[in-house]
PDB file of C-alpha atoms and ligand atoms in Angstrom:
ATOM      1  CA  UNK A   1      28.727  -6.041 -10.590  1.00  0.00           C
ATOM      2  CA  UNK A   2      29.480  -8.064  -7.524  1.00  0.00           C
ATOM      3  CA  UNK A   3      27.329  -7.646  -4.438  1.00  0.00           C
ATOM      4  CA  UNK A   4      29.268  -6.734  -1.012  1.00  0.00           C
ATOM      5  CA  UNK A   5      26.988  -9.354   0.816  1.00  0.00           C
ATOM      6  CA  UNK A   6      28.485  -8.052   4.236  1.00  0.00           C
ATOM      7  CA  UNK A   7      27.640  -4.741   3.235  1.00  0.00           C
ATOM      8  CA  UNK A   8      23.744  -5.652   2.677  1.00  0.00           C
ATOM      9  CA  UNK A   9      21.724  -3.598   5.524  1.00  0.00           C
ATOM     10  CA  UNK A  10      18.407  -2.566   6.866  1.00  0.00           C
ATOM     11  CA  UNK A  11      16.957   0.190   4.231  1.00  0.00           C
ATOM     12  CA  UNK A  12      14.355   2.245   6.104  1.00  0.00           C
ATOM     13  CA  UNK A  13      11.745   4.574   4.879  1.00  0.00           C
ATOM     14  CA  UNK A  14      12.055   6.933   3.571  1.00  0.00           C
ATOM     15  CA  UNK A  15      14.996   5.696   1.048  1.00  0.00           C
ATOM     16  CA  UNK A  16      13.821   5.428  -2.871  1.00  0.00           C
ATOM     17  CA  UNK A  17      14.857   1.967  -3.687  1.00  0.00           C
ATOM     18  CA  UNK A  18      11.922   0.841  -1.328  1.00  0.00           C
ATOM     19  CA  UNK A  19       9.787   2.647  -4.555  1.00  0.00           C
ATOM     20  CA  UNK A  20      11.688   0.900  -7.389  1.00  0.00           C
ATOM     21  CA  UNK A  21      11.077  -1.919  -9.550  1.00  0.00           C
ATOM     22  CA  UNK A  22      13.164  -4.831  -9.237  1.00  0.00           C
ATOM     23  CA  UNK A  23      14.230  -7.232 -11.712  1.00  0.00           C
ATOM     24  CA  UNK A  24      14.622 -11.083 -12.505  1.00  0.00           C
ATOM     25  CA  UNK A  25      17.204 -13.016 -10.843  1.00  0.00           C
ATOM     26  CA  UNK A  26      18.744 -14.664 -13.700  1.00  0.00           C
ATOM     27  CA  UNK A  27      21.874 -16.135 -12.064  1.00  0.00           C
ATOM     28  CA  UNK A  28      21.698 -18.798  -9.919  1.00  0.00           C
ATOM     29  CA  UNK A  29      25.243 -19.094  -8.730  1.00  0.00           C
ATOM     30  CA  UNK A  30      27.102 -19.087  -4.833  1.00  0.00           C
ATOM     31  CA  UNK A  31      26.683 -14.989  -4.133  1.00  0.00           C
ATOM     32  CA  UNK A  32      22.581 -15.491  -4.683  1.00  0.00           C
ATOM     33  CA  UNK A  33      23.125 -18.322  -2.100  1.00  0.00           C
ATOM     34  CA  UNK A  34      25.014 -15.886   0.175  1.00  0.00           C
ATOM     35  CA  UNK A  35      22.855 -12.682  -0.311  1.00  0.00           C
ATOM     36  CA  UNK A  36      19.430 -15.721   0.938  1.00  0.00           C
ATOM     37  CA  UNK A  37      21.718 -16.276   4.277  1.00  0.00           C
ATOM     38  CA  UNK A  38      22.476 -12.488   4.640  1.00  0.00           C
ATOM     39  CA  UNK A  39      18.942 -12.008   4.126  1.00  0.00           C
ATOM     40  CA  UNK A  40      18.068 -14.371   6.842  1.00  0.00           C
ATOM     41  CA  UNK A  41      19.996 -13.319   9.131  1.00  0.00           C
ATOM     42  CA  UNK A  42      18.733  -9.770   8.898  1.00  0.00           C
ATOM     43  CA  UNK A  43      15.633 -10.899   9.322  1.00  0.00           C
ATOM     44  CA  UNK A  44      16.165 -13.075  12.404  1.00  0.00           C
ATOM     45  CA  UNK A  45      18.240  -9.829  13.628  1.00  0.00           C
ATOM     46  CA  UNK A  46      15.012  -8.084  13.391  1.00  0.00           C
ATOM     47  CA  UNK A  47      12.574 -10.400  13.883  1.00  0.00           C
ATOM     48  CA  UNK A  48      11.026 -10.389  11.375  1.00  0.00           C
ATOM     49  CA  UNK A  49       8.755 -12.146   9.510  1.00  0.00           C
ATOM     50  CA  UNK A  50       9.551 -11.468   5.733  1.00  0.00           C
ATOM     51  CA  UNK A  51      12.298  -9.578   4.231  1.00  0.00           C
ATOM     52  CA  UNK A  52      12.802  -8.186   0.447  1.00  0.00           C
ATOM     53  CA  UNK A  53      15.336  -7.357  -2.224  1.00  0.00           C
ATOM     54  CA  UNK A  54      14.835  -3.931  -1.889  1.00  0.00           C
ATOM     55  CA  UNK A  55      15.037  -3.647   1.847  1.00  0.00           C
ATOM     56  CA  UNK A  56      18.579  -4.657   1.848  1.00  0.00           C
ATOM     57  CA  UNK A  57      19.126  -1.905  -0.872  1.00  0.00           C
ATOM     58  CA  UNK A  58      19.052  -5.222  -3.748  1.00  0.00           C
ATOM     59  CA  UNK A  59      16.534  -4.426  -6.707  1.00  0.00           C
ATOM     60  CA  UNK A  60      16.410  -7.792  -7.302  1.00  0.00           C
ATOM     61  CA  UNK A  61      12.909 -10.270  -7.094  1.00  0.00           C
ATOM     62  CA  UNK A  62      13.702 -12.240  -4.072  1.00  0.00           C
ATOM     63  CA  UNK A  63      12.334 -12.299  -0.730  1.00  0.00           C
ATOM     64  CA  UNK A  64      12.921 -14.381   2.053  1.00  0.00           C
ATOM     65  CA  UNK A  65      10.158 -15.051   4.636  1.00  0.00           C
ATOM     66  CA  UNK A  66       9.127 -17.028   8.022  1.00  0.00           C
ATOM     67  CA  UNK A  67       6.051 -16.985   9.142  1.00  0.00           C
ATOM     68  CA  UNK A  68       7.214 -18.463  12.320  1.00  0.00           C
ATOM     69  CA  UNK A  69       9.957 -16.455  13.805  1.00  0.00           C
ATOM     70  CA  UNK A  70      10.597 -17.828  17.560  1.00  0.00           C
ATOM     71  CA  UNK A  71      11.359 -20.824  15.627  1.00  0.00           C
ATOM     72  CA  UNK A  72      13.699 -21.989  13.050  1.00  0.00           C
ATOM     73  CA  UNK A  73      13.391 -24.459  10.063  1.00  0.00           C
ATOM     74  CA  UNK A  74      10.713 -22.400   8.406  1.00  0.00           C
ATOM     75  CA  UNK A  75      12.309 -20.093   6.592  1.00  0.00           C
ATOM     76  CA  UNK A  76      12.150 -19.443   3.059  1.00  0.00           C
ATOM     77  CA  UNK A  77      13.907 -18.250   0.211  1.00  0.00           C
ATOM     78  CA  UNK A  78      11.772 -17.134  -2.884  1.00  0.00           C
ATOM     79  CA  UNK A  79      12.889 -15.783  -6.109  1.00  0.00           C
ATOM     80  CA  UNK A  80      11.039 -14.636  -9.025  1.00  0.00           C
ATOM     81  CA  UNK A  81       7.397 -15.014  -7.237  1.00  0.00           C
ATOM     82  CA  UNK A  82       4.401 -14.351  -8.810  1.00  0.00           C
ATOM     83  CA  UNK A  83       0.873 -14.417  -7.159  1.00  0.00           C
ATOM     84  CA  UNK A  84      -1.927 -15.776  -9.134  1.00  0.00           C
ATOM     85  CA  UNK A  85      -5.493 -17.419  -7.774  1.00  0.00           C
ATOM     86  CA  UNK A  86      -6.132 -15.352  -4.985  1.00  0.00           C
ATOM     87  CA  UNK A  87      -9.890 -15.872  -3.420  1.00  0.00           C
ATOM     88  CA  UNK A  88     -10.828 -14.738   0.220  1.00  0.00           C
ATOM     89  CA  UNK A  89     -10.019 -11.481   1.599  1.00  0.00           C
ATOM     90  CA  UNK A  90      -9.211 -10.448   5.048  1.00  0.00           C
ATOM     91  CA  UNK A  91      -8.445  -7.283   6.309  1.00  0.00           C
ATOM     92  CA  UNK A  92      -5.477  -7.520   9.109  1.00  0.00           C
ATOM     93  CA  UNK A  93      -2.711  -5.176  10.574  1.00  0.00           C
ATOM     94  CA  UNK A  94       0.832  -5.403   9.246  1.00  0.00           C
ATOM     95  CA  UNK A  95       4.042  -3.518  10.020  1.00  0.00           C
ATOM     96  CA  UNK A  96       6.957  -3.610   7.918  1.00  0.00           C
ATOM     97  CA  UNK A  97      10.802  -4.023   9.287  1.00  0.00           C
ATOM     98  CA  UNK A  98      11.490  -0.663   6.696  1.00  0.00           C
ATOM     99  CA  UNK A  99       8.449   1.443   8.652  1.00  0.00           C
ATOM    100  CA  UNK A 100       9.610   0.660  12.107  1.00  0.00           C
ATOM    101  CA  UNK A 101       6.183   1.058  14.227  1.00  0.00           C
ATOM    102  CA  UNK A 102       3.755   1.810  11.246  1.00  0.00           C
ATOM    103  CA  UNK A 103       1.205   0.250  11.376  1.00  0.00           C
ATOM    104  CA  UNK A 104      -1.809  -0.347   8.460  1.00  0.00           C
ATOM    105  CA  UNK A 105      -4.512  -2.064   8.171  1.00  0.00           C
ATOM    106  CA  UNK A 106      -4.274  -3.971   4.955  1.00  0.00           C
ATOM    107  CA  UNK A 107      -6.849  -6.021   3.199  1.00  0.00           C
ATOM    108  CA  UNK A 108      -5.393  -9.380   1.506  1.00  0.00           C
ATOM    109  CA  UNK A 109      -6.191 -12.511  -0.301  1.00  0.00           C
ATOM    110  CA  UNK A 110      -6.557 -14.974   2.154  1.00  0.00           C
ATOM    111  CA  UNK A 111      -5.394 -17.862  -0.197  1.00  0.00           C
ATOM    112  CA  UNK A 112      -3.382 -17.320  -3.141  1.00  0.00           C
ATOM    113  CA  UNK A 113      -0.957 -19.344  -4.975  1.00  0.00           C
ATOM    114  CA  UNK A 114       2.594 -18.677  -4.825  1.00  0.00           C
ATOM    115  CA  UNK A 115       4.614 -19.292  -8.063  1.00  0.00           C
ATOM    116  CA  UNK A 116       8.068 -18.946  -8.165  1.00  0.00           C
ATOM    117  CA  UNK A 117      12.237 -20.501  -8.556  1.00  0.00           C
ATOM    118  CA  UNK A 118      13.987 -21.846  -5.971  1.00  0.00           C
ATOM    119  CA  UNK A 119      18.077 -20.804  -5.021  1.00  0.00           C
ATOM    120  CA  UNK A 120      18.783 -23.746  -7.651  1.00  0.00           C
ATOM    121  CA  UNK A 121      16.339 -21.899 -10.545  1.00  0.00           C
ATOM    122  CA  UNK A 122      13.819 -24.293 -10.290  1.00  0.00           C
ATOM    123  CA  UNK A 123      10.044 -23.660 -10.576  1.00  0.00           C
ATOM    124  CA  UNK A 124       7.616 -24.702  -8.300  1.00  0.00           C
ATOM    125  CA  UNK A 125       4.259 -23.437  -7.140  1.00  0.00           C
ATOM    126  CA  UNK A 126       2.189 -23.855  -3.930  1.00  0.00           C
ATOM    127  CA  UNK A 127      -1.472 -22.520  -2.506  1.00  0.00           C
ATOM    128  CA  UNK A 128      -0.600 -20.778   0.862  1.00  0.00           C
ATOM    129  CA  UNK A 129      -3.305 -19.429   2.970  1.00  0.00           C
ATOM    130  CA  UNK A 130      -3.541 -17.005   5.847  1.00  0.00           C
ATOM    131  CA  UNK A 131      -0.417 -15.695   7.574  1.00  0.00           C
ATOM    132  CA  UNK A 132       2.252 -16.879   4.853  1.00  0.00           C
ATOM    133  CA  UNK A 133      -0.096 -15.985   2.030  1.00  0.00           C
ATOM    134  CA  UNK A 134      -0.243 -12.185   3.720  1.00  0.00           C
ATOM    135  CA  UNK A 135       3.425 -12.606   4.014  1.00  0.00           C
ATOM    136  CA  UNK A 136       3.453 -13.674   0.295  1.00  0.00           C
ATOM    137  CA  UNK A 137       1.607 -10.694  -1.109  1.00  0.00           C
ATOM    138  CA  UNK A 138       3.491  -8.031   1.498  1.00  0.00           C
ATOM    139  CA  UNK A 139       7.018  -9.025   0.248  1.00  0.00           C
ATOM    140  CA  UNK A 140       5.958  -9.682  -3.641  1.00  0.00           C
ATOM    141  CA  UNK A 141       4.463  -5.872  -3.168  1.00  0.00           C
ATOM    142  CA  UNK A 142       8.136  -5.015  -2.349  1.00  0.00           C
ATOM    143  CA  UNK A 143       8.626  -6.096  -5.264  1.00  0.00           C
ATOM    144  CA  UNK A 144       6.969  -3.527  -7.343  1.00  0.00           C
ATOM    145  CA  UNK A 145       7.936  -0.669  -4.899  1.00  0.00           C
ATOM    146  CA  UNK A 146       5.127  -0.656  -3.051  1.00  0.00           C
ATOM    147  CA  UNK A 147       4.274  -0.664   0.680  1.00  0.00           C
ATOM    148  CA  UNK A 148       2.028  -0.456   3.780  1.00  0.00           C
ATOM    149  CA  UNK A 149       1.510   3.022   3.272  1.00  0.00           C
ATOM    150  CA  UNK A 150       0.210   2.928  -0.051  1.00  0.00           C
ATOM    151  CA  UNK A 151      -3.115   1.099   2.327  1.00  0.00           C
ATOM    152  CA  UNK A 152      -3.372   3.206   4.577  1.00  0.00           C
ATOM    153  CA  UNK A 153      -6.963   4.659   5.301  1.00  0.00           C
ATOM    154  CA  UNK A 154      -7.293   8.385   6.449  1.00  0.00           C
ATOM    155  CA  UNK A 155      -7.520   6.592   9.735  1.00  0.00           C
ATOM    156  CA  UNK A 156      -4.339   5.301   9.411  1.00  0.00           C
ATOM    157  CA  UNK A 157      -2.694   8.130   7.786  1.00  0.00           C
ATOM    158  CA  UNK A 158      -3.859   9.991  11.148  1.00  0.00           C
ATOM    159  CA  UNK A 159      -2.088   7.798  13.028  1.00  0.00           C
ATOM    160  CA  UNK A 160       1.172   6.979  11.223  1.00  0.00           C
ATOM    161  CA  UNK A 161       1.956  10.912  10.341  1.00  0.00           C
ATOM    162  CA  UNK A 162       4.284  11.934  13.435  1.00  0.00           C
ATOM    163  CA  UNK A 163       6.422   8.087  13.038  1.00  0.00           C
ATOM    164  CA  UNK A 164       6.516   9.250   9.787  1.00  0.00           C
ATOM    165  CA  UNK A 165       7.833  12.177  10.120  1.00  0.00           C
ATOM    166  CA  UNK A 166      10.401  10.869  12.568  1.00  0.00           C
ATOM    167  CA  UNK A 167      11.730   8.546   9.835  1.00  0.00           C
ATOM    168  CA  UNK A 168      11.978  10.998   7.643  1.00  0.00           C
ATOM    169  CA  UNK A 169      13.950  12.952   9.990  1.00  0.00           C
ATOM    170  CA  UNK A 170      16.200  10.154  11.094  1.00  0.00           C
ATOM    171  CA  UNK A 171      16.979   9.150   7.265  1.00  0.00           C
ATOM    172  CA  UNK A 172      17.913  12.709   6.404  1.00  0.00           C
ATOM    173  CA  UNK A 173      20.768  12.565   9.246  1.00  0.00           C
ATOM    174  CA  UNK A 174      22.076   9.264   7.874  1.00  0.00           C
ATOM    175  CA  UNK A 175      24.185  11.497   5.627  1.00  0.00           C
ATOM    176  CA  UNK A 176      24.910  11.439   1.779  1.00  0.00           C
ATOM    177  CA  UNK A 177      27.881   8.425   2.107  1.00  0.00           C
ATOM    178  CA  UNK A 178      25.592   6.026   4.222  1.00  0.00           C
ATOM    179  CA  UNK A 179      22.486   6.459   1.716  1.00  0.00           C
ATOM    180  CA  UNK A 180      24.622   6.652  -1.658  1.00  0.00           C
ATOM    181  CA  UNK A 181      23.237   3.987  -3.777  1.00  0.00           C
TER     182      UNK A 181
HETATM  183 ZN1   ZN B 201       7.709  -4.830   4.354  1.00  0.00          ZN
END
């Protein structure tokens, strides 16, 4: 079924495609090209650092990401990714544009490679390190369904419980036509 590209928004906790699976991108054709851009540009809208499939409401296995977000010509588009090698570990906050002011502590890989296909279908694979390799492993988490909060210590659970709440509050008035997916 075609994808209303224009239509691709936001999706905030606590809506249950941020919990699914997502699947292979298979087709390499103009709409994947045009959900990437949409993609971007809901990320720049947000500022943002990484932004996946399922947070535009798409349970598909692409992300797009920039680890530098005051400035362009960093951005990337990655489809099908698959983390393998992973040695270091540091423990660092994150936030998440779908848990607007959560915030967890997360310990991850601090170098990892990044496999994956490009908009074109074609492989490649690169070692990333430190801020793009947490990037990496956030939005490949997406992936799977899960997020920040599946980190979170009691410390953090503590802290994030009234935000949480809120969200949960806020999605409920978004109505049955807005959420329908
Ligand atoms: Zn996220």
């Amino acid at each position: 079924m075609p994808v209303d590209v224009e239509k691709l928004v936001l999706v905030k906790y606590p809506d249950p495609c941020l919990r699914k699976i997502c699947e292979d991108i298979t087709v390499f054709d103009d709409e994947l090209i045009a959900i990437a851009e949409r993609m971007l540009d809901l990320m720049r809208a947000h500022h943002g650092v990484g932004l996946a499939g399922p947070q535009v409401g798409l349970l598909k296995r692409i992300f797009v990401c920039n680890p530098t977000p005051d400035e362009t010509g960093n951005e990337m588009v990655i489809i099908n990714p698959v983390i393998g090698e992973t040695s270091g570990a540091v423990v660092a906050e994150e936030g998440c544009l779908s848990l607007p002011q959560v915030t967890v502590n997360v310990r991850r890989a601090q170098r990892c490679v990044l496999r994956a296909v490009d908009l074109t279908g074609k492989p490649f694979s690169k070692t990333i390190d430190d801020l793009p390799a947490r990037i990496c492993q956030h939005e490949t988490d997406h992936l799977v369904g899960k997020l920040i909060l599946d980190y979170q210590s009691p410390a953090d659970q503590i802290a994030n419980r009234r935000i949480l709440k809120v969200l949960e509050e806020e999605y409920r008035k978004l109505g049955k036509t807005r959420r329908a997916r």
